[in-house]
Amino acid sequence: MSKSTETLEFKAEMNQLMDIIIHSLYSHKEVFLRELLSNAADALDKVRFQALTNSDLVADDAPLKIKLAIDKTNNTLTISDNGIGMSRTTIVDQLGTIAKSGTKEFLETLKASDEKDAPDLIGQFGVGFYASFMVADKVTVISRLAGETEAVKWTSEGRGQFTLEDTERSGRGTDIVLHLKEDESEWLQEWTLRSTVKKFSDYVEHAIVMDVEKETPAPEEGGEPIKTVTEEQLNSSKAIWLRSRGEVQDEEYKDFYKAISRDFGDPARWIHYQAEGTLEFNTLLFIPQNKPLDLFQGDDRNSSLHLYVNRVQIMDDCETLLPGWLRFVKGVVDSNDLPLNVSRELLQETRTLEKIRKVLIGRVLKTLGNMRDKSWDEYKTFWENFGAVIKEGVGTDFANRDKIRELLIFETSLTVAGEPTPLNKINENMSDEQDTLWYLVGETRAQLENSPYLEAFKDGSQEVLFLTEPIDEWMIQHLGEVEGKTLKAVDRGELPAADNEALAKTREAFKPFLEAMEGQLDAVKNIRLSSRLKKSAACLVADEGAMSSQMERMMQAMNPDAPAPSAERILELNPDHAAVTQLRSLYEANNDDARVGNCLRVLYDQALIAEGNQILDPADFAERINQLMVSALAK
Ligand code: ADP
């Protein structure tokens, strides 16, 4: 192996990230210690885990631990562990670049966001090792990989470059030496370290120790006091989830949540549950208040609870414990019924886990149901942040669909803005004869309220769900029936009309006109009379079961190169509107009149605008309107 010393450059985004970390986490500097302790604990977990499966890797006899060491002369704080250690390559890969996926997108989000949100965002991102540079102007890492004899030393001032050289270390593990900035000497104080460890890392299962100097008075009068140094453990390493509920204070729950979630805010709810009987496990779950940055980012839409087996963390992101539609839930599950060396693949087939999962889902749903019934305002906020995630479950988790449905809340044509109502309540309010639950998809409530499709519902006798989230249309298709009521879009298919003689006559009278108009307008599948319009002259509708224009626009946005969807639309005309009746009269008086085609096109274009779409040729539209104005004003 070469004994080389090399100097390498940080990746470009690194300096930028470092600036952001240092500035935005200014009032949360203690985060650095939590991150370094958490890395050290991971390294200890890894060595223990590998020793289980790899007989070549003989764990040495020294107990696994993390040690803090203060050097007041040299102004350094050192965090050491006898964990797995790092090879030269690992160090370059992990500490020289930003290996984390999504860093670029993250930086962009951060730039676009409000400055005051930056600490929350960066905290969630997990700044990891780089947080060291908030308190240190130089960091030295000495590490020896388990099974190797040589060690490597990484040094950097956090900017531009880092150097690597070979070195020695007795035994495997890592030392992170922080050369503290001038005004960060508080980290040389025993009590600062003690209280920070207690607050954020108390539950860490491995011992976090420090040499503590104690003075005892001299045995003889006037003599020098006797100084003794003993290694003291700073954390209780007592797993909070194993303690009985009555014993744990609210503050402890909140601190633990912050320690595992990267959220600086308090959780909305916690669920501390100890299952006994045939299935024994302990769990502590948290429902956050704040929406994490990566809730909809990346491909990973799995949940990620920490899984412990008999107090030993075996996975910090177990996706099998909760479905993806509950991925916002944070927490820990500790079971004694699983083997310690269980693999991810094996977990998926474990019956025990399947049973635990069922219980966890049940508990979370119950807690949310309670919040909805007893703390409505809180539930509304929860729903704004996480409702869209839960809605994913409607289409992906058939077994729980009915229960998820009970959580759904919507704004409707009968609610005031900002005040949704539970789906079940809407259903209860409906008369027994009404067999359809209507909905309308759009971008905003205001757009829906002014939509021509709603005109027939303006009398308020029937409630229309307003679906304004991108996921809604997909979700509603998977919702099926709601207690015997069929869900239908008000802008699709034909609305039921009172079948009477007058209507039949109107239809008959309009027939030749409509047929002729169909021949003049290629853009639509057909033209018919509308029973949904009261005020507007025209609107476009899709056939029952077809995609809404909203969905079409979304599909196009996702794949702009795809050809425009062939909208097999139907143009509906309002037979009571003067624009329509006069157009018919004009046509009947002179079916060659050029104004007929012109007006029909204007009706079509205004229907496009009303459904939130764009007209294909705005200049042409303007020209037609101008012509109409000229002839109207000339009179
Ligand atoms: P994260 O912990 O989120 O992966 P960090 O920047 O904190 O990000 O650390 C990057 C990587 O460096 C870790 O994933 C790990 O592989 C390695 N590492 C950091 N600290 C240690 C340590 N004390 N022992 C072994 N490996 C470490």
XYZ file of C-alpha atoms and ligand atoms in Angstrom:
662
model
C 0.000 0.000 0.000
C 1.302 3.454 -0.868
C 2.361 5.797 1.861
C 1.338 8.764 -0.188
C 0.050 12.090 0.901
C -2.435 13.591 -1.474
C -4.441 16.752 -1.696
C -7.839 16.556 -3.315
C -10.485 19.069 -4.238
C -13.991 19.086 -2.821
C -16.773 18.841 -5.351
C -18.144 22.178 -6.511
C -21.424 22.151 -4.602
C -19.576 21.427 -1.406
C -18.546 25.033 -0.679
C -22.034 26.217 -1.343
C -23.521 23.611 0.955
C -21.030 24.450 3.648
C -22.008 28.136 3.540
C -25.647 27.255 3.846
C -25.057 24.862 6.726
C -22.986 27.354 8.648
C -25.394 30.237 8.164
C -28.708 28.541 8.486
C -27.993 26.260 11.402
C -26.459 29.083 13.387
C -28.907 28.725 16.247
C -28.855 24.915 16.190
C -25.117 24.323 16.399
C -25.507 21.416 18.789
C -26.676 19.408 15.771
C -23.016 18.660 14.952
C -22.628 16.529 18.058
C -25.801 14.582 17.420
C -24.674 13.877 13.845
C -21.184 12.744 14.835
C -22.511 10.556 17.641
C -25.033 9.062 15.311
C -22.311 8.269 12.724
C -20.221 6.685 15.466
C -23.157 4.618 16.708
C -23.822 3.453 13.129
C -20.186 2.413 12.823
C -20.538 0.371 16.027
C -23.733 -1.236 14.770
C -21.993 -2.155 11.539
C -19.062 -3.863 13.189
C -21.339 -5.810 15.461
C -23.546 -6.819 12.569
C -20.623 -7.892 10.400
C -19.154 -9.935 13.195
C -22.377 -11.921 13.263
C -22.140 -12.958 9.640
C -18.440 -12.714 8.875
C -16.348 -15.057 10.940
C -13.113 -13.561 9.539
C -13.910 -10.341 11.249
C -13.106 -11.035 14.813
C -14.476 -8.370 17.017
C -11.803 -7.406 19.482
C -12.531 -7.701 23.138
C -12.833 -4.031 23.928
C -16.460 -3.141 24.533
C -18.094 -1.106 21.806
C -18.229 2.526 22.820
C -17.982 6.146 21.808
C -15.608 8.400 23.671
C -15.532 12.177 23.910
C -12.203 13.750 24.766
C -11.521 17.367 25.571
C -8.101 18.931 25.099
C -8.136 22.444 26.509
C -4.512 23.114 25.607
C -4.985 22.402 21.922
C -8.593 23.510 21.789
C -9.874 20.239 20.423
C -12.841 18.010 20.982
C -12.411 14.438 19.772
C -15.165 11.920 19.142
C -13.769 8.389 18.923
C -15.389 5.063 18.271
C -14.146 1.514 17.876
C -16.631 0.821 15.093
C -16.178 -0.391 11.546
C -13.786 2.415 10.486
C -13.156 3.662 6.975
C -10.709 2.753 4.235
C -8.955 5.402 2.201
C -11.449 4.973 -0.605
C -14.432 5.200 1.713
C -13.074 8.392 3.190
C -12.610 9.969 -0.233
C -16.032 8.823 -1.353
C -17.870 9.758 1.800
C -16.093 12.804 3.148
C -14.804 14.397 -0.016
C -17.901 14.606 -2.098
C -21.509 15.062 -1.465
C -22.469 11.529 -2.100
C -26.036 12.011 -1.116
C -28.475 11.854 -3.942
C -30.679 14.833 -4.449
C -28.170 17.386 -3.130
C -28.521 19.580 -6.192
C -32.301 19.589 -6.039
C -32.058 20.233 -2.350
C -29.868 23.286 -2.850
C -32.327 24.590 -5.407
C -35.296 24.125 -3.081
C -33.367 25.892 -0.401
C -32.593 28.858 -2.620
C -36.208 29.140 -3.652
C -37.524 28.966 -0.116
C -38.011 31.575 2.520
C -34.822 32.293 4.449
C -36.483 31.631 7.770
C -37.352 28.072 6.695
C -33.739 27.263 5.881
C -32.812 25.774 9.281
C -35.748 23.403 9.132
C -34.976 22.375 5.603
C -31.293 21.842 6.107
C -31.944 20.024 9.347
C -34.216 17.600 7.559
C -31.709 17.040 4.823
C -29.289 15.679 7.376
C -26.087 17.627 7.174
C -24.151 14.793 8.758
C -20.448 15.042 9.098
C -20.216 18.525 7.547
C -22.008 20.001 10.528
C -18.599 19.750 12.227
C -17.516 22.875 10.410
C -20.083 24.923 12.263
C -17.915 24.737 15.358
C -14.511 23.766 13.964
C -12.226 25.605 11.556
C -10.281 22.440 10.926
C -11.279 18.784 11.200
C -8.985 15.777 11.281
C -10.360 12.295 10.793
C -8.199 9.307 11.654
C -9.714 5.994 10.720
C -8.761 2.359 10.468
C -11.053 -0.078 8.767
C -11.839 -3.263 10.673
C -9.590 -6.036 9.419
C -6.882 -3.636 8.112
C -3.610 -2.765 9.756
C -3.060 0.697 8.354
C -4.946 3.837 9.090
C -5.611 6.979 7.105
C -5.748 10.622 8.121
C -8.066 13.111 6.448
C -7.668 16.800 7.157
C -9.636 19.747 5.930
C -10.545 23.288 6.746
C -13.898 22.679 5.159
C -13.303 24.619 2.000
C -11.765 23.864 -1.358
C -9.482 21.021 -0.431
C -8.751 18.152 1.874
C -5.576 16.141 2.354
C -5.057 12.446 2.939
C -2.070 10.712 4.407
C -1.256 7.335 5.860
C -1.017 7.069 9.581
C -1.334 4.668 12.440
C -4.055 3.890 14.884
C -4.142 1.235 17.536
C -7.135 -0.861 16.671
C -10.048 -0.302 14.318
C -12.341 2.686 14.505
C -12.467 6.405 13.902
C -11.399 9.597 15.667
C -12.983 12.847 14.604
C -10.807 15.667 15.921
C -12.484 19.061 15.892
C -10.134 22.035 16.104
C -12.653 24.374 17.636
C -13.211 27.896 16.400
C -12.190 30.612 18.792
C -15.711 31.397 19.972
C -16.760 27.754 20.309
C -14.873 26.962 23.479
C -18.113 26.001 25.215
C -17.597 22.582 23.609
C -14.612 22.173 25.902
C -16.930 22.377 28.887
C -17.911 19.121 30.468
C -21.437 20.269 31.293
C -22.175 21.443 27.739
C -21.292 18.037 26.396
C -23.152 16.287 29.178
C -26.398 18.201 28.623
C -26.242 17.974 24.817
C -25.672 14.235 24.912
C -28.501 13.868 27.395
C -30.918 15.853 25.255
C -30.255 14.364 21.838
C -28.417 11.125 22.255
C -29.531 9.755 25.580
C -31.272 6.776 23.984
C -28.223 5.787 21.900
C -27.748 2.182 22.777
C -23.951 2.271 22.873
C -22.184 3.902 25.775
C -21.063 7.477 25.186
C -18.284 8.052 27.677
C -15.901 10.791 28.778
C -12.992 10.995 31.185
C -14.122 13.077 34.104
C -11.760 14.581 36.609
C -12.855 14.563 40.236
C -11.227 16.257 43.160
C -11.368 14.853 46.638
C -10.121 16.932 49.572
C -6.637 16.086 50.772
C -6.600 13.530 53.582
C -4.340 15.731 55.733
C -5.097 19.349 56.492
C -3.519 21.887 54.171
C -2.509 19.238 51.668
C -3.248 19.223 47.949
C -6.657 17.839 46.944
C -6.461 14.495 45.188
C -7.396 14.444 41.506
C -8.752 11.263 40.021
C -9.866 10.621 36.495
C -12.650 8.181 35.840
C -14.473 7.254 32.677
C -18.111 8.153 33.048
C -21.034 7.240 30.831
C -23.002 10.337 29.765
C -26.069 8.722 28.239
C -28.478 6.468 30.028
C -28.719 4.329 26.846
C -32.108 3.465 28.112
C -34.434 2.810 25.249
C -37.326 5.193 25.781
C -39.731 2.821 24.011
C -39.034 0.079 26.536
C -39.956 2.231 29.509
C -43.505 2.165 30.727
C -45.722 4.938 29.439
C -46.401 6.568 32.778
C -42.694 6.920 33.384
C -41.831 8.960 30.302
C -42.307 12.735 30.363
C -43.740 14.603 27.366
C -40.463 16.489 26.989
C -38.580 13.210 26.697
C -40.863 12.048 23.920
C -40.395 15.349 22.102
C -36.623 15.278 22.440
C -36.469 11.717 21.234
C -38.606 12.616 18.231
C -36.235 15.457 17.357
C -33.264 13.170 17.747
C -34.566 10.602 15.263
C -36.549 12.754 12.857
C -34.406 15.719 11.882
C -37.417 17.898 12.574
C -36.851 20.857 14.881
C -40.543 21.094 15.703
C -42.599 19.031 18.122
C -44.544 16.028 16.865
C -48.327 16.319 16.517
C -48.932 12.970 18.236
C -46.994 10.027 19.560
C -48.082 6.443 19.968
C -46.281 4.472 22.628
C -47.530 0.937 22.579
C -46.380 -2.290 24.110
C -47.931 -5.401 22.607
C -48.149 -8.380 24.856
C -49.373 -11.914 24.383
C -48.643 -14.044 21.358
C -47.037 -11.156 19.539
C -44.654 -9.161 21.699
C -43.111 -5.924 20.584
C -42.628 -2.336 21.678
C -43.177 0.622 19.502
C -42.935 4.374 19.685
C -44.363 6.155 16.662
C -44.621 9.854 15.910
C -46.944 11.787 13.651
C -45.127 14.992 12.697
C -46.592 18.462 12.470
C -44.152 19.755 9.894
C -44.049 18.520 6.374
C -40.626 17.109 5.536
C -38.888 18.345 2.456
C -38.486 14.989 0.798
C -42.042 13.747 1.216
C -42.586 13.752 -2.524
C -38.994 13.793 -3.678
C -36.996 10.997 -5.164
C -38.126 7.539 -6.040
C -38.188 6.322 -2.508
C -41.745 6.542 -1.336
C -41.306 3.885 1.307
C -41.730 4.345 4.974
C -38.624 4.099 7.108
C -38.999 3.162 10.743
C -36.063 2.036 12.840
C -36.210 -1.668 13.513
C -34.638 -3.076 16.656
C -34.383 -6.674 17.661
C -34.026 -7.019 21.359
C -32.715 -3.450 21.754
C -30.190 -3.758 18.962
C -30.856 -1.576 15.962
C -30.711 -3.771 12.899
C -32.138 -1.348 10.347
C -32.623 2.397 10.448
C -34.981 2.494 7.490
C -37.164 -0.563 7.539
C -39.688 -0.116 4.739
C -41.638 -3.250 5.558
C -43.100 -2.015 8.829
C -45.510 0.542 7.414
C -46.946 1.102 3.947
C -45.689 3.985 1.796
C -48.853 5.982 2.385
C -47.812 6.290 6.023
C -44.217 7.220 5.232
C -44.469 10.450 7.216
C -44.690 8.432 10.452
C -41.374 8.287 12.299
C -40.337 5.971 15.073
C -39.039 2.730 16.380
C -40.225 -0.855 16.552
C -38.465 -3.298 18.831
C -39.311 -6.975 18.631
C -37.801 -10.007 20.302
C -39.416 -12.391 17.864
C -37.052 -11.774 14.960
C -33.556 -13.181 14.437
C -30.769 -10.632 14.988
C -29.179 -11.164 11.613
C -32.408 -10.939 9.666
C -31.917 -9.526 6.181
C -34.083 -7.079 4.326
C -35.225 -9.764 1.895
C -36.067 -12.162 4.656
C -38.020 -9.525 6.507
C -40.482 -9.222 3.701
C -41.465 -12.812 4.138
C -41.622 -12.844 7.896
C -45.071 -13.469 9.264
C -44.183 -11.721 12.512
C -43.483 -8.528 10.662
C -46.713 -8.789 8.743
C -48.584 -9.000 12.025
C -46.675 -6.106 13.550
C -47.403 -4.050 10.450
C -51.097 -4.677 10.829
C -51.070 -3.516 14.421
C -49.046 -0.406 13.580
C -51.394 0.617 10.752
C -54.354 0.091 13.063
C -52.793 2.252 15.781
C -51.896 5.087 13.432
C -55.353 5.084 11.835
C -56.982 5.123 15.240
C -54.843 8.047 16.383
C -55.661 9.989 13.237
C -59.349 9.206 13.606
C -59.197 10.529 17.117
C -57.488 13.685 16.004
C -60.182 14.217 13.386
C -62.979 13.759 15.924
C -61.479 15.654 18.832
C -59.027 18.209 17.415
C -60.499 19.270 14.112
C -58.240 22.294 13.547
C -55.169 20.225 14.174
C -56.470 17.554 11.844
C -57.009 20.096 9.083
C -53.379 21.217 9.367
C -52.256 17.617 9.420
C -54.299 16.990 6.301
C -52.828 19.963 4.448
C -49.373 18.534 5.056
C -49.947 14.818 4.698
C -53.393 14.272 3.169
C -51.951 13.754 -0.298
C -49.734 10.943 1.008
C -52.647 9.189 2.666
C -54.626 9.459 -0.555
C -51.973 7.297 -2.244
C -53.207 4.493 -0.025
C -56.669 4.571 -1.617
C -55.207 3.176 -4.810
C -52.376 1.096 -3.409
C -53.686 -0.558 -0.274
C -56.865 -2.392 -1.023
C -56.995 -4.086 2.384
C -57.147 -0.752 4.189
C -59.137 1.228 1.650
C -62.298 1.449 3.722
C -60.423 2.718 6.730
C -58.448 5.234 4.702
C -61.720 6.482 3.239
C -62.866 7.437 6.700
C -59.921 9.813 6.966
C -60.626 11.677 3.721
C -61.820 15.253 3.925
C -62.819 17.546 1.072
C -64.001 21.021 0.371
C -67.297 20.972 -1.479
C -69.741 23.253 -3.245
C -71.553 23.622 0.081
C -68.570 24.334 2.352
C -66.843 27.649 2.794
C -63.301 28.035 1.511
C -60.696 26.524 3.832
C -63.251 24.451 5.725
C -63.302 20.893 4.425
C -65.753 18.274 5.530
C -65.252 14.518 6.051
C -66.349 12.357 3.150
C -68.473 10.245 5.445
C -70.392 13.259 6.611
C -71.219 14.281 3.054
C -72.540 10.831 2.519
C -74.663 10.977 5.659
C -76.192 14.268 4.566
C -77.311 12.893 1.236
C -80.870 11.759 0.769
C -81.447 8.070 0.241
C -82.790 8.619 -3.269
C -79.626 10.304 -4.399
C -77.430 7.567 -5.772
C -74.598 9.710 -7.148
C -71.855 11.502 -5.315
C -70.700 14.290 -7.638
C -67.215 15.694 -7.950
C -65.368 18.231 -10.017
C -61.625 18.264 -10.660
C -59.702 21.508 -11.098
C -56.765 23.536 -9.960
C -58.243 25.875 -7.384
C -61.442 26.279 -5.497
C -62.066 29.645 -7.172
C -61.775 28.086 -10.610
C -64.242 25.361 -9.678
C -66.721 27.755 -8.108
C -66.932 29.728 -11.328
C -67.014 26.719 -13.544
C -69.983 26.362 -15.925
C -70.226 22.710 -14.928
C -71.427 23.742 -11.531
C -74.315 25.857 -12.770
C -76.820 23.036 -12.489
C -75.778 22.534 -8.849
C -76.062 26.149 -7.808
C -79.399 25.548 -6.069
C -77.417 23.645 -3.412
C -79.680 20.613 -3.406
C -76.703 18.395 -4.163
C -73.167 18.645 -2.852
C -70.224 18.498 -5.265
C -66.756 17.471 -4.028
C -64.030 19.888 -5.049
C -60.901 18.000 -6.033
C -57.961 20.345 -6.327
C -54.930 18.221 -5.533
C -53.004 16.577 -8.374
C -53.495 13.128 -6.882
C -57.266 13.503 -6.485
C -58.397 12.355 -9.882
C -56.267 9.235 -9.707
C -57.460 8.563 -6.184
C -61.143 9.013 -6.941
C -60.965 6.350 -9.604
C -59.817 3.885 -6.979
C -62.320 4.943 -4.401
C -65.096 2.990 -6.045
C -68.423 3.471 -4.402
C -68.993 5.281 -1.156
C -71.562 3.276 0.746
C -73.612 2.461 -2.291
C -73.279 5.869 -3.947
C -71.491 6.011 -7.269
C -68.905 8.713 -7.778
C -69.360 10.742 -10.940
C -67.652 13.801 -12.414
C -70.021 16.672 -13.148
C -68.116 17.452 -16.335
C -68.405 14.008 -17.825
C -71.290 12.117 -19.381
C -74.790 13.485 -19.510
C -76.431 14.934 -16.467
C -79.761 13.416 -15.669
C -82.429 15.813 -16.963
C -86.067 15.961 -16.069
C -87.591 14.061 -18.951
C -90.528 16.114 -20.079
C -92.353 16.952 -23.225
C -90.967 20.442 -23.563
C -87.438 19.132 -23.530
C -88.223 16.501 -26.104
C -89.616 19.211 -28.340
C -86.585 21.439 -27.944
C -84.340 18.530 -28.794
C -86.330 17.822 -31.914
C -86.265 21.469 -32.971
C -82.499 21.779 -32.520
C -81.621 18.524 -34.240
C -80.946 19.730 -37.820
C -79.058 22.752 -36.550
C -76.834 20.671 -34.287
C -76.122 18.179 -37.027
C -75.090 20.971 -39.370
C -72.868 22.503 -36.710
C -71.130 19.191 -36.104
C -70.124 19.267 -39.740
C -68.467 22.646 -39.212
C -66.461 21.862 -36.091
C -63.907 19.075 -36.380
C -62.484 19.692 -32.932
C -65.284 17.849 -31.144
C -66.839 14.429 -31.315
C -70.359 15.754 -31.339
C -72.563 18.639 -30.315
C -75.600 18.259 -28.097
C -77.941 20.249 -25.899
C -76.924 20.677 -22.308
C -78.911 20.092 -19.163
C -76.063 21.316 -16.954
C -75.803 24.925 -18.101
C -77.907 27.689 -16.593
C -75.884 30.824 -17.257
C -73.168 29.947 -19.753
C -73.797 29.346 -23.419
C -71.465 26.402 -23.980
C -69.196 23.919 -22.322
C -67.098 20.919 -23.244
C -67.660 17.568 -21.614
C -65.996 14.210 -21.876
C -67.709 10.892 -22.113
C -68.345 8.994 -18.942
C -65.137 7.263 -17.869
C -62.914 9.414 -20.099
C -60.017 11.465 -18.822
C -60.830 14.941 -17.580
C -59.167 17.904 -19.225
C -57.243 18.392 -15.975
C -55.817 14.889 -16.190
C -54.970 15.391 -19.857
C -53.035 18.531 -19.004
C -51.161 16.683 -16.270
C -50.228 13.856 -18.604
C -48.979 16.389 -21.116
C -46.971 18.222 -18.494
C -45.304 14.972 -17.476
C -44.505 14.068 -21.053
C -44.438 17.175 -23.246
C -43.194 15.247 -26.276
C -46.247 13.045 -26.349
C -48.776 14.033 -28.981
C -51.679 16.062 -27.635
C -54.299 13.664 -26.331
C -57.052 13.250 -28.845
C -59.747 14.750 -26.735
C -62.902 13.086 -27.789
C -64.923 15.915 -26.403
C -68.573 16.795 -26.691
C -69.642 20.402 -27.075
C -72.781 21.109 -25.091
C -74.902 24.131 -25.908
C -77.394 25.808 -23.617
C -80.737 25.879 -25.510
C -81.980 28.707 -23.286
C -79.091 31.023 -23.960
C -79.732 33.880 -26.387
C -76.352 33.390 -28.067
C -77.347 29.851 -28.939
C -80.952 30.529 -29.957
C -79.937 33.482 -32.112
C -77.204 31.513 -33.767
C -79.760 28.904 -34.634
C -82.100 31.532 -36.046
C -79.276 32.985 -38.130
C -78.457 29.552 -39.480
C -82.072 28.771 -40.239
C -82.502 32.097 -42.044
C -79.348 31.648 -44.111
C -77.254 28.541 -43.651
C -74.466 30.008 -45.780
C -73.942 33.040 -43.564
C -70.214 33.174 -42.738
C -70.991 34.465 -39.253
C -72.459 31.090 -38.268
C -69.138 29.244 -38.399
C -67.413 32.198 -36.804
C -69.784 32.306 -33.816
C -69.687 28.548 -33.378
C -65.905 28.689 -33.155
C -66.160 31.446 -30.533
C -68.538 29.271 -28.484
C -66.088 26.415 -28.692
C -63.133 28.586 -27.671
C -64.949 30.062 -24.689
C -65.842 26.544 -23.561
C -62.140 25.651 -23.715
C -61.272 28.655 -21.571
C -63.995 27.808 -19.072
C -62.587 24.346 -18.454
C -59.196 25.880 -17.696
C -57.670 25.010 -21.045
C -55.866 27.122 -23.582
C -57.332 28.016 -26.916
C -55.354 26.676 -29.801
C -55.075 29.922 -31.759
C -55.471 33.006 -29.538
C -54.849 35.439 -32.426
C -57.602 33.839 -34.427
C -59.905 34.007 -31.408
C -59.179 37.727 -30.950
C -59.859 38.357 -34.610
C -63.245 36.617 -34.446
C -64.238 38.601 -31.343
C -63.165 41.817 -33.070
C -65.311 41.026 -36.076
C -68.284 40.440 -33.790
C -67.605 43.721 -31.994
C -67.418 45.618 -35.243
C -70.752 44.281 -36.412
C -72.346 44.874 -32.989
C -70.994 48.416 -32.661
C -71.885 49.370 -36.209
C -75.595 49.187 -35.401
P -24.703 10.134 6.603
O -24.352 9.726 8.003
O -26.039 10.813 6.493
O -24.486 9.063 5.587
P -22.352 11.757 6.882
O -21.824 12.897 6.066
O -22.553 12.032 8.306
O -23.684 11.299 6.182
O -21.378 10.559 6.746
C -21.031 10.043 5.484
C -20.493 8.632 5.590
O -19.203 8.609 6.165
C -21.303 7.698 6.448
O -22.410 7.173 5.764
C -20.256 6.615 6.772
O -20.117 5.716 5.695
C -19.000 7.420 6.877
N -18.703 7.744 8.276
C -18.906 8.919 8.914
N -18.523 8.843 10.206
C -18.068 7.589 10.391
C -17.508 6.862 11.526
N -17.387 7.427 12.706
N -17.145 5.578 11.321
C -17.287 4.986 10.105
N -17.785 5.599 9.032
C -18.165 6.874 9.164
